[in-house]
Amino acid sequence: MSDVVEKTLTALPSLLSLDPQPGSAKLSSTSKLGNLIRAITELTSKHEEEKLIQCELVSLKEQISSPNTSMRQMKELMVRAIYCEMLGYEASFSYIHAIKLAQQGTVLEKRVGYLAVSLFLNESHELLLLLVNTVLKDLQSTNLIEVCMALTVVSQIFPKDMIPAILPLVEEKLNHPKEIIRRKAVLALYKFYLIAPNQVQHIHNKFRKALCDRDPGVMTASLHIYLQMIQENPEGYKDLTASFVTILKQVVGGKLPMDFNYHSVPAPWLQIQLLRILSLLGKNDQSTSETMYEVLDESIRRAEMNHNITYAILYECVKCIYTIHPKSELLEKAAKCIGNFVMSPKINLKYLGLKALTYVVQQDPKLALQHQMTIIECLDHPDLIIKRETLELLFRITNGQNVTVIVEKMLEFLRMSKDDYTTIDLVGKVAELAEKYAPDNEWFIETMNTVFSVGGDMMQPDIPNSFLKLLSEGFDSVEEDRKLRLFAVDSYVSLLQGEPGKLPQCFLQVISWVDSSLSFLDGFVSEALAAGAAPYKPPHQRQEELAQAKALSLEPYGLSLPINMSSCSNADRQSPTLLSISSGLSGDSTDVLHRGGSTTLKLDGVKRLWGREGYLVPRENVDEAAQIEVPSPLQSPSRQGVADSSHTQASTPTQAPEPEQEKKQLASSLFVGLSSQSSLCLMGKSEPTPQRFRRKAKGHSSSLGAIVQISNSLVSHPTDVDSLLCNNQLGSNITSEQTSELPEGLTNANGTCDGEAKLNDRDTKVQKLSHTGKDGFAAAAPIPYEDPNRNEVFSISSHLPAELSGLSCSEITPLCSNQNLDLSACHVQKDDSVVQVVFITNFSDTSVQQMLLDIHSDQLEVSCASDSRLKDVRSHSVAVCQYFLSVKRPSAHVETVGMVSYQLTDGMRQEVQFSYKLPLTSFIRPLTVSTEEYGTMWLTFSNDTKQNLTLVSDAQEPLAATLNVLKKKLQLHIVEIIDMEGIVACQLLQDQPCLMHCRVHAGKLAVWLRSPVPDLPDCLIYHCQRALQEH
């Protein structure tokens, strides 16, 4: 490796040579680059920099486009273009020339070209395809530097679709005699694994060979791939634990060359990587963990040096020890390391100790008790990062006994914080703690009010959604529901009576949702109108008035036109801030006269900003806005009285307690409940005590149904509650009202999947479209005509064709109707096709003649059965039409659209339109293949998707039970189940296969689908989710 590095370093000076090439009339670009850099550093404004860079770019474009520019000069111009791009100025004109330089130049020129391409382009850039042939040629070169450059650019940027073209060449480089080539080949394969893991599955054995490579650099590079693969599937690499332990022993023992040492620490980054891998392999596995104890002990012992890199190794050792199966001796040493970090006066080490303590406290909560005074001191630390990490630690140890104190500390930090990320993060944590551990209703509402006030419109939308869902679902107790909502409304009225203009828009939307009719504002509105406020007017009316008010009004300010309040209703109120210019001061005429008819300019309440000397400097501090303290959560009347009395008592001159005593009192409040493990309630752990706010069971959900995310506009009508919160459903329970709308006797007797029989109303309900008469005018959605003769209707199902009886059939769905016809439909699943059956019932007393039925679809191929064409339908009879369906473009649900035109006996022709929706699962059939055939097909499919699904956990074998549910509901074929993995196959009619690989991981079913058909894996994963949710 040293000879290649030496040659590269020897060649670098010529890359940036200050001497121009002999015979060249132009100056070297490096000298120009130096002049450019010096000129930029001497500038005093951004505007001057932009002007200078634009002139430089114009000059570069002219020289690069010149046909007389040599490759050497092009190399030097590229260096200047790279510098301009680094400053943030686009030099897109040089992109194609960078590729040409990488293709045609010498070794040094190719190096600059590759460097420019890697900096200029991204993986999805269209020009990157022009580099593929160059990479292929350089990978086959005998020049080591060219091979290295090609592998370097491949490991940085390369189009995903072109990986198969160069993969064999990269695989060959794993056996190259030069270690630098092997190392770069491993890094290139690591890049391939990140962007297209299915492309490198067949070479996992070669990764193992790289792990055992004689060069430590190649072995280190292979650890990147193994860390990624072990994170996804630790069970599949347990057999390599001994190898990783052996490597770590050799590294810790100093067996690697001195080149890998950093400040006398042997290969520290390699140690960190190995410790992370061991923590994944030893988690919840005692036998595997026992093989690591010795090397972990040795790593802690040898890392006790006063240097930052050793602290990083100790931190990873502590995390690994607390992740694997515990051993008392190692736990004691890890706790000692954490104590040394936390007690250190250095801010970096203190932060590292808090970070480790936050990670460890979930396994050993008593460890926080040993450092409680230090944690208290960190709450008042001047460094905001230390404060934030301390609050994260307190968040981890929160329980029902200390929640009020910890939440108050978080809110105090929020009031001072100006960082958006910190605000969003802490607001979410406070909301989670309030919902989980709230001691009573009043405290919960008060805390959430503060959360909405402080968080403003920056908070995540799931916070108000969850809050509103809790208010809507309530408790199992009706009385508790009433008290919670009553206190919420009272607190909102108090807020609105204060300064509602300072409330965030999100908070106002929450307040509006609680009482969508805004009835609690009636008193407030009446008082405002009586005081002279303008009535509300709809937005369109305000826009019209504003448009008419563009002309100047020459009326005196004091002589405003009175508004007759008796003629204004609550529905016509207008916001005072949107008054037109000509409207003047709104109010009652008697009130105007009472105030006096003075024509002088009224300046009451206007702040004086200008004086005789000019602009008056405000007396208030400039940072007043930043120092305004957000009021603490609203207090209930009873609490407010107590607070007032306590404030009065506190104002009396009493001796303040000692600071040390205050810290001890705070520690006793913060760390209460941690002394005994039985009473501990940690975030992320199962709680021994029931949650404060327990939502109702799904069977008792309110008629609200699915609450949806807050939109950007307030509600103005009670029926608009559902549109107030949209796009993010918080509940998907079907209400009793919805189920009662289903026709009686319509059950899923056909044996198809439940998801198909339980489609939402929008999937299968009647869609009544326009009805066109003879005159050509379309009537809008006519109300179905109710004919008394329809009580004599025969059963539609009895008219199902005989050849389709006994097959899997959906329920018969009404499509549309008018005074003459009723249209219904169903679909029948055959082994090789899906048939849509349309029933046309003539209820009239006359025959329907010259009937034409046309069905088409953008997603399906529709063909009519030869014997299904009809012309006439006699009175009081049913005609049946059959259409064969096949999928053109997969979608979660597909739809057919049709039109029936017919002629009555009086010669008038009418048309009726309809649509019919059916799920994609109707077209799914089992695909019977062997395991070997499955493996061959898997490698050839390119469209894939991954998703974690819910396991059927109430069975002895969750994987088998879950796959059987999917098999029953979606008609899948289970190829094989081995231990914690299973493979499943199915096909979409006609002959469009889809393969599924399932693995149990972390209590979830990790599913990986592949198919040659685009969009099919995504559609199938959607129906898998639906099927498991409905199970």
mmCIF file of C-alpha atoms in Angstrom, residues 482-649:
data_model
loop_
_atom_site.group_PDB
_atom_site.id
_atom_site.type_symbol
_atom_site.label_atom_id
_atom_site.label_comp_id
_atom_site.label_asym_id
_atom_site.label_seq_id
_atom_site.Cartn_x
_atom_site.Cartn_y
_atom_site.Cartn_z
ATOM 1 C CA ARG A 482 -68.144 15.466 31.492
ATOM 2 C CA LYS A 483 -65.760 16.918 34.076
ATOM 3 C CA LEU A 484 -62.774 16.775 31.718
ATOM 4 C CA ARG A 485 -64.565 18.518 28.863
ATOM 5 C CA LEU A 486 -66.202 21.081 31.148
ATOM 6 C CA PHE A 487 -62.869 22.071 32.673
ATOM 7 C CA ALA A 488 -61.295 22.260 29.197
ATOM 8 C CA VAL A 489 -64.018 24.648 27.969
ATOM 9 C CA ASP A 490 -63.746 26.803 31.114
ATOM 10 C CA SER A 491 -59.979 27.104 30.701
ATOM 11 C CA TYR A 492 -60.363 28.064 27.038
ATOM 12 C CA VAL A 493 -62.890 30.770 27.877
ATOM 13 C CA SER A 494 -60.434 32.197 30.402
ATOM 14 C CA LEU A 495 -57.703 32.232 27.764
ATOM 15 C CA LEU A 496 -59.910 33.934 25.191
ATOM 16 C CA GLN A 497 -60.904 36.594 27.688
ATOM 17 C CA GLY A 498 -57.231 37.402 28.215
ATOM 18 C CA GLU A 499 -55.188 38.034 25.071
ATOM 19 C CA PRO A 500 -56.473 35.657 22.388
ATOM 20 C CA GLY A 501 -54.399 37.416 19.753
ATOM 21 C CA LYS A 502 -51.240 35.860 21.207
ATOM 22 C CA LEU A 503 -52.523 32.285 21.002
ATOM 23 C CA PRO A 504 -50.999 30.151 18.210
ATOM 24 C CA GLN A 505 -53.189 29.177 15.282
ATOM 25 C CA CYS A 506 -52.935 25.494 16.193
ATOM 26 C CA PHE A 507 -54.210 26.193 19.711
ATOM 27 C CA LEU A 508 -57.143 28.194 18.352
ATOM 28 C CA GLN A 509 -58.072 25.274 16.125
ATOM 29 C CA VAL A 510 -58.015 22.924 19.109
ATOM 30 C CA ILE A 511 -60.262 25.312 21.042
ATOM 31 C CA SER A 512 -62.649 25.509 18.101
ATOM 32 C CA TRP A 513 -62.817 21.754 17.794
ATOM 33 C CA VAL A 514 -63.806 21.249 21.432
ATOM 34 C CA ASP A 515 -67.026 23.163 20.764
ATOM 35 C CA SER A 516 -67.417 23.358 17.001
ATOM 36 C CA SER A 517 -70.505 25.560 17.325
ATOM 37 C CA LEU A 518 -68.429 28.035 19.403
ATOM 38 C CA SER A 519 -71.385 28.353 21.792
ATOM 39 C CA PHE A 520 -69.057 29.183 24.652
ATOM 40 C CA LEU A 521 -68.203 32.431 22.834
ATOM 41 C CA ASP A 522 -71.786 33.717 22.813
ATOM 42 C CA GLY A 523 -71.307 35.868 25.874
ATOM 43 C CA PHE A 524 -67.957 37.141 24.657
ATOM 44 C CA VAL A 525 -69.396 38.046 21.242
ATOM 45 C CA SER A 526 -72.415 39.816 22.755
ATOM 46 C CA GLU A 527 -70.209 41.929 24.990
ATOM 47 C CA ALA A 528 -67.906 42.788 22.087
ATOM 48 C CA LEU A 529 -70.777 43.814 19.858
ATOM 49 C CA ALA A 530 -72.224 45.951 22.631
ATOM 50 C CA ALA A 531 -68.826 47.616 23.020
ATOM 51 C CA GLY A 532 -68.774 48.616 19.356
ATOM 52 C CA ALA A 533 -67.026 45.691 17.667
ATOM 53 C CA ALA A 534 -67.901 45.054 14.049
ATOM 54 C CA PRO A 535 -70.068 42.051 13.176
ATOM 55 C CA TYR A 536 -68.647 39.104 11.278
ATOM 56 C CA LYS A 537 -68.955 38.938 7.517
ATOM 57 C CA PRO A 538 -68.091 35.996 5.258
ATOM 58 C CA PRO A 539 -64.717 36.149 3.460
ATOM 59 C CA HIS A 540 -66.234 36.742 0.024
ATOM 60 C CA GLN A 541 -68.194 39.714 1.330
ATOM 61 C CA ARG A 542 -65.071 41.134 2.960
ATOM 62 C CA GLN A 543 -63.170 40.805 -0.307
ATOM 63 C CA GLU A 544 -65.902 42.655 -2.175
ATOM 64 C CA GLU A 545 -65.902 45.490 0.339
ATOM 65 C CA LEU A 546 -62.119 45.730 0.247
ATOM 66 C CA ALA A 547 -62.240 45.916 -3.555
ATOM 67 C CA GLN A 548 -64.804 48.708 -3.412
ATOM 68 C CA ALA A 549 -62.768 50.596 -0.803
ATOM 69 C CA LYS A 550 -59.801 51.364 -3.023
ATOM 70 C CA ALA A 551 -61.042 54.935 -3.566
ATOM 71 C CA LEU A 552 -59.903 57.532 -1.045
ATOM 72 C CA SER A 553 -62.332 58.445 1.731
ATOM 73 C CA LEU A 554 -62.319 62.169 2.539
ATOM 74 C CA GLU A 555 -64.623 61.929 5.565
ATOM 75 C CA PRO A 556 -63.291 63.164 8.916
ATOM 76 C CA TYR A 557 -62.134 60.435 11.260
ATOM 77 C CA GLY A 558 -64.667 61.353 13.940
ATOM 78 C CA LEU A 559 -67.717 61.264 11.664
ATOM 79 C CA SER A 560 -67.955 57.554 11.002
ATOM 80 C CA LEU A 561 -71.077 56.058 9.516
ATOM 81 C CA PRO A 562 -73.060 54.273 12.232
ATOM 82 C CA ILE A 563 -73.979 50.645 11.853
ATOM 83 C CA ASN A 564 -77.419 49.557 12.946
ATOM 84 C CA MET A 565 -76.698 46.709 15.330
ATOM 85 C CA SER A 566 -80.259 45.438 15.183
ATOM 86 C CA SER A 567 -79.853 44.593 11.527
ATOM 87 C CA CYS A 568 -76.710 42.508 12.106
ATOM 88 C CA SER A 569 -77.026 38.894 13.062
ATOM 89 C CA ASN A 570 -74.354 36.662 14.515
ATOM 90 C CA ALA A 571 -73.962 35.039 11.143
ATOM 91 C CA ASP A 572 -72.970 38.354 9.556
ATOM 92 C CA ARG A 573 -70.270 39.398 12.008
ATOM 93 C CA GLN A 574 -67.104 40.902 10.552
ATOM 94 C CA SER A 575 -63.683 40.983 12.091
ATOM 95 C CA PRO A 576 -62.677 44.515 13.092
ATOM 96 C CA THR A 577 -59.266 44.039 11.476
ATOM 97 C CA LEU A 578 -60.867 43.542 8.050
ATOM 98 C CA LEU A 579 -63.043 46.690 7.936
ATOM 99 C CA SER A 580 -63.062 48.556 4.654
ATOM 100 C CA ILE A 581 -61.517 52.017 4.611
ATOM 101 C CA SER A 582 -64.847 53.743 4.006
ATOM 102 C CA SER A 583 -66.625 52.025 6.872
ATOM 103 C CA GLY A 584 -65.040 54.205 9.528
ATOM 104 C CA LEU A 585 -65.410 53.319 13.199
ATOM 105 C CA SER A 586 -68.160 50.799 13.563
ATOM 106 C CA GLY A 587 -70.522 50.925 16.482
ATOM 107 C CA ASP A 588 -73.968 52.031 17.534
ATOM 108 C CA SER A 589 -75.065 55.497 16.461
ATOM 109 C CA THR A 590 -76.048 56.514 19.966
ATOM 110 C CA ASP A 591 -72.635 55.436 21.168
ATOM 111 C CA VAL A 592 -70.979 57.613 18.533
ATOM 112 C CA LEU A 593 -73.048 60.622 19.527
ATOM 113 C CA HIS A 594 -72.300 59.971 23.182
ATOM 114 C CA ARG A 595 -68.600 60.060 22.484
ATOM 115 C CA GLY A 596 -68.986 63.413 20.837
ATOM 116 C CA GLY A 597 -68.937 64.605 17.258
ATOM 117 C CA SER A 598 -65.465 66.063 17.319
ATOM 118 C CA THR A 599 -63.742 66.180 13.966
ATOM 119 C CA THR A 600 -60.270 66.107 15.478
ATOM 120 C CA LEU A 601 -58.012 63.107 15.006
ATOM 121 C CA LYS A 602 -58.486 60.617 17.836
ATOM 122 C CA LEU A 603 -55.183 59.406 19.262
ATOM 123 C CA ASP A 604 -56.418 57.633 22.390
ATOM 124 C CA GLY A 605 -54.318 54.574 23.069
ATOM 125 C CA VAL A 606 -51.882 55.303 20.228
ATOM 126 C CA LYS A 607 -48.266 54.794 21.274
ATOM 127 C CA ARG A 608 -46.075 57.888 20.769
ATOM 128 C CA LEU A 609 -43.086 56.940 18.650
ATOM 129 C CA TRP A 610 -42.149 60.307 17.089
ATOM 130 C CA GLY A 611 -41.380 63.579 18.842
ATOM 131 C CA ARG A 612 -40.012 67.028 18.051
ATOM 132 C CA GLU A 613 -36.474 65.665 17.986
ATOM 133 C CA GLY A 614 -37.368 62.704 15.756
ATOM 134 C CA TYR A 615 -37.848 58.997 16.475
ATOM 135 C CA LEU A 616 -38.155 58.270 20.189
ATOM 136 C CA VAL A 617 -36.020 55.377 21.431
ATOM 137 C CA PRO A 618 -38.304 53.037 23.377
ATOM 138 C CA ARG A 619 -37.583 52.787 27.041
ATOM 139 C CA GLU A 620 -38.226 49.101 27.139
ATOM 140 C CA ASN A 621 -35.353 46.720 26.806
ATOM 141 C CA VAL A 622 -34.738 45.558 23.252
ATOM 142 C CA ASP A 623 -34.836 41.963 24.436
ATOM 143 C CA GLU A 624 -38.205 42.476 26.094
ATOM 144 C CA ALA A 625 -39.935 40.155 23.674
ATOM 145 C CA ALA A 626 -37.428 37.435 24.380
ATOM 146 C CA GLN A 627 -37.775 37.908 28.138
ATOM 147 C CA ILE A 628 -41.553 37.760 28.211
ATOM 148 C CA GLU A 629 -42.337 34.801 30.372
ATOM 149 C CA VAL A 630 -44.959 32.444 29.108
ATOM 150 C CA PRO A 631 -47.554 32.087 31.830
ATOM 151 C CA SER A 632 -47.603 28.822 33.649
ATOM 152 C CA PRO A 633 -50.490 26.464 32.967
ATOM 153 C CA LEU A 634 -53.905 27.820 33.751
ATOM 154 C CA GLN A 635 -54.985 27.003 37.247
ATOM 155 C CA SER A 636 -58.371 25.912 38.321
ATOM 156 C CA PRO A 637 -60.250 28.337 40.604
ATOM 157 C CA SER A 638 -59.412 26.276 43.650
ATOM 158 C CA ARG A 639 -55.745 26.051 42.741
ATOM 159 C CA GLN A 640 -55.638 29.709 41.843
ATOM 160 C CA GLY A 641 -56.774 30.653 45.294
ATOM 161 C CA VAL A 642 -54.125 28.488 46.842
ATOM 162 C CA ALA A 643 -51.513 29.983 44.547
ATOM 163 C CA ASP A 644 -52.551 33.515 45.439
ATOM 164 C CA SER A 645 -52.341 32.812 49.118
ATOM 165 C CA SER A 646 -48.978 31.143 48.759
ATOM 166 C CA HIS A 647 -47.745 34.109 46.765
ATOM 167 C CA THR A 648 -48.847 36.442 49.503
ATOM 168 C CA GLN A 649 -47.080 34.379 52.088
#
